[in-house]
Amino acid sequence: MKIDVSGALQFVKASDFEELKKQAIEELKALKAKTKAGNDFLGWMHWGASMPKEEIEKIKSIAKRLQSLETIVVIGIGGSYLGAKAVIDAFKPYFTAQKTEVVFAGQNLDEVYINELKDYLKNRNFGIIVISKSGTTLEPAVAFRLLFEQLVQQFGEASIKDRVVAITDENKGALRSLVNAYGIDSFVVPDDVGGRYSVLTPVGLLPIAVAGVDIDNLLQGAIDAEVLYQKEDINNPAIQYATIRNILYHKSYTNEVMVYSVPKLNAFIEWWKQLYGESEGKDHKGIFPVSLNITTDLHSLGQFVQDGTRNLFETFIRISEPKTKLQVNHSEANYDGLNYLTGKGLHYINKQAEKGTIQAHSGGGVPIIEIEIDKIDEKNIGELIFFFEIACGISGYLLGVNPFDQPGVEAYKKNMFSLLGK
Ligand code: PA5
């Protein structure tokens, strides 16, 4: 992975950047030494390297068993949902059905969604992975109650042990009671890893393995990244990213637009939004994370980015290698006037759209950061996950917030529970 912050540096003072990088290194040291707020939630910093081999083998063997079913419903929300979806969608073919499909529930309270899912499952040989660290979150709890009831009706009580797996707290919560009552397989959400940092724990790894993604390589990417991005060095890309976004924030660029040009990364960007939004948006501070999928969104939000309020900067995730070799062929009739593209690959055309966008937005007053990977594979995605996590910790500390709590999430729950008569 490479980072280029030159397109942002022209909007800030080089001396400010150099100065703040030194502080960023101090924040990285504080993360490593566990001396600041949230220090009991830093298990993710060494999770890949320290995960017991038996745990990985258990994940693989349960995933294999679940793969004998047609559909696995993964129930969870927030950090118990977005990481798995991010990685699964990055590798899922766009149009080909998979042998074992993974679908999601518990990430909303829409009656129509659950109802249509229930109808769909009536004719499917299905199982459930239910994920909730607290075991008390309403959305997944409601979805699980409805779908578990259906599973028992469809396949009988005796099949629960083969079809249901829970990922939750080691000792407490409703899901742990369920595990004990039925003797079903379970995994523990580590105490020292918060939801949005948990994708490389069983929370993400089990659904990801069921979907057929190579979790060894995913973890290896993260393990390599643990070394690279914990270097106390001003050239460390995590230090550069955390620093430049904080300088921009203090220059009133308070929105970060993550720009990407392949729809397979849609869910990955949603994961990134949660990671940064929930980690930094507190104490009336924070950079608001948004996204732009090019070229699709150039025909919707592009106008705003080019020409609207100048309070945003962009981070491009660029992918250098094409996956296919599709090119535009010569046409005798040339009705569409596209013969100037003859022999040019679609990936090349997309790259020119990306380059043209960078030039245009930069000219329009948008600071630009570029992150580049060679291709979407497990190692690169594992690396990117760790890169964004560590940079988020450093950035949150630079901002002066605790990047590992989420007190603001409780407000809506309090009102909802009161309205529901809990
Ligand atoms: O990042 C977080 O901590 C949250 O997004 C949680 O993951 C989310 O609220 C779901 O919580 P739980 O796993 O306890 O059901």
PDB file of C-alpha atoms and ligand atoms in Angstrom, residues 77-80 131-135 137 140 194-196 274 278 406 409 413, ligand 1:
ATOM      1  CA  ILE A  77     -25.420  -4.572  13.720  1.00  0.00           C
ATOM      2  CA  GLY A  78     -22.668  -1.931  13.752  1.00  0.00           C
ATOM      3  CA  GLY A  79     -19.319  -3.486  14.565  1.00  0.00           C
ATOM      4  CA  SER A  80     -21.007  -6.896  14.719  1.00  0.00           C
ATOM      5  CA  ILE A 131     -23.313 -11.877  16.779  1.00  0.00           C
ATOM      6  CA  SER A 132     -23.698  -9.438  19.655  1.00  0.00           C
ATOM      7  CA  LYS A 133     -20.961  -8.552  22.083  1.00  0.00           C
ATOM      8  CA  SER A 134     -23.384  -7.196  24.658  1.00  0.00           C
ATOM      9  CA  GLY A 135     -26.145  -9.636  23.793  1.00  0.00           C
ATOM     10  CA  THR A 137     -28.799  -4.894  21.276  1.00  0.00           C
ATOM     11  CA  PRO A 140     -30.227  -8.281  16.281  1.00  0.00           C
ATOM     12  CA  GLY A 194     -14.552  -2.857  20.603  1.00  0.00           C
ATOM     13  CA  GLY A 195     -17.171  -3.706  17.957  1.00  0.00           C
ATOM     14  CA  ARG A 196     -15.804  -1.534  15.152  1.00  0.00           C
ATOM     15  CA  GLN A 274     -18.348   3.544  11.120  1.00  0.00           C
ATOM     16  CA  GLU A 278     -17.979   6.418  15.800  1.00  0.00           C
ATOM     17  CA  GLN A 406     -19.235   5.460  21.758  1.00  0.00           C
ATOM     18  CA  VAL A 409     -24.968   5.699  20.673  1.00  0.00           C
ATOM     19  CA  LYS A 413     -31.613   3.635  22.649  1.00  0.00           C
TER      20      LYS A 413
HETATM   21  O1  PA5 B   1     -18.586  -0.486  17.436  1.00  0.00           O
HETATM   22  C1  PA5 B   1     -19.404  -0.730  18.317  1.00  0.00           C
HETATM   23  O2  PA5 B   1     -19.054  -0.961  19.491  1.00  0.00           O
HETATM   24  C2  PA5 B   1     -20.876  -0.781  18.012  1.00  0.00           C
HETATM   25  O3  PA5 B   1     -21.112  -0.443  16.681  1.00  0.00           O
HETATM   26  C3  PA5 B   1     -21.435  -2.170  18.282  1.00  0.00           C
HETATM   27  O4  PA5 B   1     -20.723  -3.094  17.516  1.00  0.00           O
HETATM   28  C4  PA5 B   1     -22.924  -2.254  17.961  1.00  0.00           C
HETATM   29  O5  PA5 B   1     -23.628  -1.308  18.688  1.00  0.00           O
HETATM   30  C5  PA5 B   1     -23.462  -3.651  18.242  1.00  0.00           C
HETATM   31  O6  PA5 B   1     -23.229  -4.006  19.570  1.00  0.00           O
HETATM   32  P1  PA5 B   1     -23.351  -5.497  20.056  1.00  0.00           P
HETATM   33  O7  PA5 B   1     -22.307  -6.311  19.394  1.00  0.00           O
HETATM   34  O8  PA5 B   1     -23.147  -5.429  21.554  1.00  0.00           O
HETATM   35  O9  PA5 B   1     -24.732  -5.982  19.707  1.00  0.00           O
END
